[in-house]
mmCIF file of C-alpha atoms in Angstrom:
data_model
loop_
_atom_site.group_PDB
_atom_site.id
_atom_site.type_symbol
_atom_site.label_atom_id
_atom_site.label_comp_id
_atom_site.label_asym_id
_atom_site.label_seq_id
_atom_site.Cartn_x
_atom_site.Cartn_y
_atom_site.Cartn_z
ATOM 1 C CA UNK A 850 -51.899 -29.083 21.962
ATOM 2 C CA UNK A 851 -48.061 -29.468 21.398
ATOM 3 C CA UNK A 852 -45.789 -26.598 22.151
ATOM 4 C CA UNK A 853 -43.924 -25.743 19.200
ATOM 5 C CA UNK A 854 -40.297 -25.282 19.408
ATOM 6 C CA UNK A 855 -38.382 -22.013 18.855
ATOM 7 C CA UNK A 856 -36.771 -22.359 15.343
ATOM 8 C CA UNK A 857 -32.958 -21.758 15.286
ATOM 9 C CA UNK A 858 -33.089 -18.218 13.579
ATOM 10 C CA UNK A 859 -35.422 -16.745 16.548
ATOM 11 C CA UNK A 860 -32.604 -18.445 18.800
ATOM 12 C CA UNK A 861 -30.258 -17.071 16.975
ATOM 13 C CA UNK A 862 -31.882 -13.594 17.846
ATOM 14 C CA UNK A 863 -32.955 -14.017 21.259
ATOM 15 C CA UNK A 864 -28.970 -14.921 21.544
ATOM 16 C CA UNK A 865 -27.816 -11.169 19.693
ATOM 17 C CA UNK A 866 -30.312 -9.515 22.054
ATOM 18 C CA UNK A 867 -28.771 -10.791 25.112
ATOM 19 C CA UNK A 868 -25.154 -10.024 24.098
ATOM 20 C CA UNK A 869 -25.908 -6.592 22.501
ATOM 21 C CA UNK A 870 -24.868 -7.795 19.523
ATOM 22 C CA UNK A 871 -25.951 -5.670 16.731
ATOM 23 C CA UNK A 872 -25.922 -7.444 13.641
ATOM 24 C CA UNK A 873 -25.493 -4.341 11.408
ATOM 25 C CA UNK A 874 -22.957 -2.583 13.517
ATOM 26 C CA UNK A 875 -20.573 -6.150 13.507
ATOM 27 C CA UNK A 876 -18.778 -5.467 10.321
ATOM 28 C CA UNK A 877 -18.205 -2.765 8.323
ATOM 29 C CA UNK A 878 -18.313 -3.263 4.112
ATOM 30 C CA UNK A 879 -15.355 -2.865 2.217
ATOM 31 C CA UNK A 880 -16.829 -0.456 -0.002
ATOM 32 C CA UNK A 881 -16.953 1.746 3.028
ATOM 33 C CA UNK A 882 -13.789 1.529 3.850
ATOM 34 C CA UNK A 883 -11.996 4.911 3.891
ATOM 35 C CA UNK A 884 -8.476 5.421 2.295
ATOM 36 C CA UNK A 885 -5.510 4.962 4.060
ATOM 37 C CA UNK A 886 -3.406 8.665 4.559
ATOM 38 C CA UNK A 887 0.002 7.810 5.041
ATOM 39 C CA UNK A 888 3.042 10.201 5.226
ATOM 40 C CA UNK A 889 6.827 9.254 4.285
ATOM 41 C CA UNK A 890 9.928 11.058 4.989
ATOM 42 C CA UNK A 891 12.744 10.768 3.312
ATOM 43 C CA UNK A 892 16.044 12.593 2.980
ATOM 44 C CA UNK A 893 14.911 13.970 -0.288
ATOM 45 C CA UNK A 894 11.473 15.465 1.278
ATOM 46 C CA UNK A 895 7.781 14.692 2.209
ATOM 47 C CA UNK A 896 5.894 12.008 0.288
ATOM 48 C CA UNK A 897 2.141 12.021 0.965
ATOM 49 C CA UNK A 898 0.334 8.981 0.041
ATOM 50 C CA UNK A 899 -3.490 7.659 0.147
ATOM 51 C CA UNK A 900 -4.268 3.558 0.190
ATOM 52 C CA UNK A 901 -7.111 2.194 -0.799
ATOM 53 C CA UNK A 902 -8.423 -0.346 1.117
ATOM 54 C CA UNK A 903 -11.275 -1.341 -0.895
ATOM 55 C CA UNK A 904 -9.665 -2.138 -4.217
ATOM 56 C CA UNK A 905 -6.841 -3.660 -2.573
ATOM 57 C CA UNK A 906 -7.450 -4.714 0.979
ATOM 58 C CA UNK A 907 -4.430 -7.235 1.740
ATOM 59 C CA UNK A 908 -2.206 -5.167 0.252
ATOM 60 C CA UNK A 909 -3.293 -2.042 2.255
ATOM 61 C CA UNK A 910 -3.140 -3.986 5.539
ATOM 62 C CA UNK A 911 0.179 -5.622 4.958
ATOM 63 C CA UNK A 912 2.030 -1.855 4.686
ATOM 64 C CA UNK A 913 -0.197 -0.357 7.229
ATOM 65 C CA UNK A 914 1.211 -3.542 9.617
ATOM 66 C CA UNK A 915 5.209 -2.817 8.689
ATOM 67 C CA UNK A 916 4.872 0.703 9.040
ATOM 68 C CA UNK A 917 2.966 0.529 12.561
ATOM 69 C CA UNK A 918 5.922 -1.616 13.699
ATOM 70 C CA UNK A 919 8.468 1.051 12.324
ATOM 71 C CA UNK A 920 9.846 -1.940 9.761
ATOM 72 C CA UNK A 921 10.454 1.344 7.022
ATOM 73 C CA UNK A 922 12.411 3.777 9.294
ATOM 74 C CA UNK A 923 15.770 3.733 8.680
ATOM 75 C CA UNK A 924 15.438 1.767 5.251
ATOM 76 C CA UNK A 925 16.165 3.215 1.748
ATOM 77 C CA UNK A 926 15.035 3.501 -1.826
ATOM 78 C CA UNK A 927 17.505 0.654 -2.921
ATOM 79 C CA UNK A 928 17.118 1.191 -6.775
ATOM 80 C CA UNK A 929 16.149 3.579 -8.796
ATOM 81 C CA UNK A 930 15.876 3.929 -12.650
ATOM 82 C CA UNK A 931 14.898 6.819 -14.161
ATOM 83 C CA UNK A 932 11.726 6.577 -16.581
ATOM 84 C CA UNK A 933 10.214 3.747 -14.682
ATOM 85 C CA UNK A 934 10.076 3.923 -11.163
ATOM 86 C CA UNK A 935 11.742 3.650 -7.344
ATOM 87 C CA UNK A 936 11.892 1.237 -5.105
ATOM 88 C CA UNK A 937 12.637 0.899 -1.282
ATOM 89 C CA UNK A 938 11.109 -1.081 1.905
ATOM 90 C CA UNK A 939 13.726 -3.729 2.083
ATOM 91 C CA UNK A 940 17.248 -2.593 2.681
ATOM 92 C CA UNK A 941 19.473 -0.868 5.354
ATOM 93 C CA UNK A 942 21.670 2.196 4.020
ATOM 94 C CA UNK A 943 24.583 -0.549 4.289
ATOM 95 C CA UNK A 944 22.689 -3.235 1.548
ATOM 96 C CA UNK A 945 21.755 -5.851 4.253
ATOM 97 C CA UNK A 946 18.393 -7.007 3.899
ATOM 98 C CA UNK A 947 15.578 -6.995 6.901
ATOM 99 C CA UNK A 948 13.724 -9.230 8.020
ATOM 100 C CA UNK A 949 9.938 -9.535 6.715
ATOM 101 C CA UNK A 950 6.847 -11.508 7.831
ATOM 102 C CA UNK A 951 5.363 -13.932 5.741
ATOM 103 C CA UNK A 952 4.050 -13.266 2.159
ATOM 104 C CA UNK A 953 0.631 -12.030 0.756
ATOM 105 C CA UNK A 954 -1.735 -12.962 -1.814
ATOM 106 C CA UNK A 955 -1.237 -10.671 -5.057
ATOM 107 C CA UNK A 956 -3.964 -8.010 -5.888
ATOM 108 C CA UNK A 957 -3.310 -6.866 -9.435
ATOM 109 C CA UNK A 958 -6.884 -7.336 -10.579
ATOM 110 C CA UNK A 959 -8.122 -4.861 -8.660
ATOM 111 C CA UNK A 960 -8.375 -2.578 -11.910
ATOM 112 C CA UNK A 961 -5.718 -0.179 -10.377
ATOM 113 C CA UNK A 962 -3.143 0.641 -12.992
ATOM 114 C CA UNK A 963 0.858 1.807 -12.585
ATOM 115 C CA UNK A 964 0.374 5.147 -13.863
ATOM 116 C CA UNK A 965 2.920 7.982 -12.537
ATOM 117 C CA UNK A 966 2.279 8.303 -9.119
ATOM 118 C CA UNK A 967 1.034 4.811 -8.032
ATOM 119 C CA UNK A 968 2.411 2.968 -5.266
ATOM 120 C CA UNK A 969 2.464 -0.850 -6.100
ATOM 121 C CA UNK A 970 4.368 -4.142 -4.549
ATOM 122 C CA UNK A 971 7.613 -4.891 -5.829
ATOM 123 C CA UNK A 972 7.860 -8.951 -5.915
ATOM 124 C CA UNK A 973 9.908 -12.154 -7.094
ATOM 125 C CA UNK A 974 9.012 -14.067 -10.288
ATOM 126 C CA UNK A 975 6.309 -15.692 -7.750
ATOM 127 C CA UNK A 976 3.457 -13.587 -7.842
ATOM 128 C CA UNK A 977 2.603 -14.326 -4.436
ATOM 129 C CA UNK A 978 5.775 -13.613 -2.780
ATOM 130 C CA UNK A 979 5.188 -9.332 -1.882
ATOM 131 C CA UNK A 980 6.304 -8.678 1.519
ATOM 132 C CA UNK A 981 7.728 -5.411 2.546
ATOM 133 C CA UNK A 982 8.939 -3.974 -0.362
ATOM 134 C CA UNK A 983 7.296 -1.046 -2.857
ATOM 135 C CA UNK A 984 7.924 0.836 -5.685
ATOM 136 C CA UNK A 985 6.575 4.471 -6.485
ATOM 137 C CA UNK A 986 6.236 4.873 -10.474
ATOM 138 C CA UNK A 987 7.712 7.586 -11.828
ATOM 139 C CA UNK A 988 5.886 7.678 -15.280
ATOM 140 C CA UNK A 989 3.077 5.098 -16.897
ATOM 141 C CA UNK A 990 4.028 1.441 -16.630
ATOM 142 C CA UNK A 991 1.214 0.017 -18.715
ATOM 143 C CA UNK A 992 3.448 -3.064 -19.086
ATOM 144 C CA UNK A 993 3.295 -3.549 -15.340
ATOM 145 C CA UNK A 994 -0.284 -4.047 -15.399
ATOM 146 C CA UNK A 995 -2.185 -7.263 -14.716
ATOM 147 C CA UNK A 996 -1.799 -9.588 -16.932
ATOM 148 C CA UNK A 997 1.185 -8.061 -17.725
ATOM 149 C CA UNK A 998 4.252 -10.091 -19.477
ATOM 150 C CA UNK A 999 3.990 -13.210 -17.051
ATOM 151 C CA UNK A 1000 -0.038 -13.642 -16.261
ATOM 152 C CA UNK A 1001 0.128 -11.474 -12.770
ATOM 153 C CA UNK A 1002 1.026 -7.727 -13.613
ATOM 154 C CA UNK A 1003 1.921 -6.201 -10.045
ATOM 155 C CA UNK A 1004 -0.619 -5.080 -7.528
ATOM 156 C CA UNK A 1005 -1.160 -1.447 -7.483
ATOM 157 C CA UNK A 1006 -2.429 -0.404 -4.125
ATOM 158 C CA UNK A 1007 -2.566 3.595 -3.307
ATOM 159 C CA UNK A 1008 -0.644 7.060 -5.216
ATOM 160 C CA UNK A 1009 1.347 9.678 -4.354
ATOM 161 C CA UNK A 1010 -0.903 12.769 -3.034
ATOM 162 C CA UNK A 1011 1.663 15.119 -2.648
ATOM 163 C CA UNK A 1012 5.545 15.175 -3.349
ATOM 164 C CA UNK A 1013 5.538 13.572 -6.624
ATOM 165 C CA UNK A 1014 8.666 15.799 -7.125
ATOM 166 C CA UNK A 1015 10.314 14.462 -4.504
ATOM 167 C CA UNK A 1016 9.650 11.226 -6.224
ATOM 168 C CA UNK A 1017 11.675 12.579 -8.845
ATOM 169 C CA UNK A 1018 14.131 13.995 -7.456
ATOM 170 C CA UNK A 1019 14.761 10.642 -5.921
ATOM 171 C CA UNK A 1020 14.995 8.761 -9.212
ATOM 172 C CA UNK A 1021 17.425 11.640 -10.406
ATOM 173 C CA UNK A 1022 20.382 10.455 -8.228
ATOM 174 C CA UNK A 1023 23.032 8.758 -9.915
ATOM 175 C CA UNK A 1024 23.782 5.257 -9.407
ATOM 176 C CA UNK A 1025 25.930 2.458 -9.538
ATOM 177 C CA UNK A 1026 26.288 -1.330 -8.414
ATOM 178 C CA UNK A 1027 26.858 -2.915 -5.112
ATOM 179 C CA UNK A 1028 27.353 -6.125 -4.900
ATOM 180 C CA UNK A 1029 24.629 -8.383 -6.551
ATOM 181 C CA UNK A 1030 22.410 -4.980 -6.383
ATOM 182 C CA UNK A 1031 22.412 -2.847 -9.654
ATOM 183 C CA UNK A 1032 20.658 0.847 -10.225
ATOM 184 C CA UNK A 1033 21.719 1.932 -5.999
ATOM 185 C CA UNK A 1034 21.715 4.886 -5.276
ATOM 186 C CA UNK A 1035 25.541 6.569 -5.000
ATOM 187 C CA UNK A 1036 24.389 8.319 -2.090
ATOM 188 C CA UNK A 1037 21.967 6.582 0.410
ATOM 189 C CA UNK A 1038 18.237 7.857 0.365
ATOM 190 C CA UNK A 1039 17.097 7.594 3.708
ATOM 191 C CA UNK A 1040 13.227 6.774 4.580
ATOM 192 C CA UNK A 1041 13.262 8.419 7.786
ATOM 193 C CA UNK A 1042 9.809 7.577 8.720
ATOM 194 C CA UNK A 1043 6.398 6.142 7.555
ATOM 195 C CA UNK A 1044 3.644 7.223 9.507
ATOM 196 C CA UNK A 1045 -0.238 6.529 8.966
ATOM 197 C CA UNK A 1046 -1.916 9.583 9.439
ATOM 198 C CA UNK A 1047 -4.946 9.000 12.683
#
């Protein structure tokens, strides 16, 4: 009588057993993914915010990575206009611009919308072209919503859990042009620090 072979999916397990490899414990869903805590200071106050990872998982990742590295310390909320929203993550108090990593993949059909309070990626006309930069709305931008005026909406990815006021207080400074750069702040508003909260 032949022997039969071992087919390759009891191979396949014989190999897991040996390595401890527990195929359930590998990778973890998305859906269980727990949100991101994050806490910003600024020189207008304390702006708590909570990611979500599941709805928007490149998006989440890519802030998580800049503000691990400290990219957002020392940066400010470049432009601000009252009614809609403000926006920091890419500029020095002095206007110069920092240097980012390389672009991500847009997320606005993740069914988040740009209501007051969201967090979403500022961007170029390309809708792939997000890097560091953020806004915070300050009221309901249903017009920023995918598909929005050019087929891509912008990518919504967390919202403001505490110190929405601060929020507003920041889009209550006055402002004025610099350089190229209109709606900057007169006086500079400092992001001191963005932490992720362990």
């Amino acid at each position: 009588m032949k022997k039969q072979l071992p087919t390759l999916a009891a191979l396949v397990l014989a190999f897991a057993g040996l390595t401890g490899i527990n195929q359930a414990q590998e990778t973890k869903p998305v859906s269980e993914a727990k949100p991101v805590k994050i806490v910003m200071e600024t020189s207008k106050g304390t702006i708590e915010l909570e990611l979500d990872p599941v709805k928007a998982p490149i998006t989440v990742e890519n802030f998580v990575k800049y503000a691990k590295k400290g990219h957002y310390d020392g940066l400010i909320f470049h432009r601000c206009i009252p009614g809609f929203m403000i926006q920091g993550g890419g500029f020095t108090p002095d206007m110069n611009q920092k240097a980012v990593d390389a672009p991500i993949s847009i997320e606005s059909k993740n069914g988040l919308k740009n209501d007051r309070g969201t967090i979403a990626m500022a961007r170029t006309s390309n809708p792939n072209s997000a890097t560091s930069q953020f806004f915070i709305n300050v009221k309901n931008n249903a017009n920023l919503d995918y598909p929005s005026f050019d087929g891509y909406g912008y990518a919504v990815f967390g919202k403001v859990t505490k110190g929405l006021e601060v929020c507003d207080a920041i889009v209550s400074v006055p402002t004025g042009r610099v350089g190229p750069h209109g709606d900057v702040p007169s006086e500079p508003i400092l992001i001191k620090s963005v932490k992720v909260a362990e």
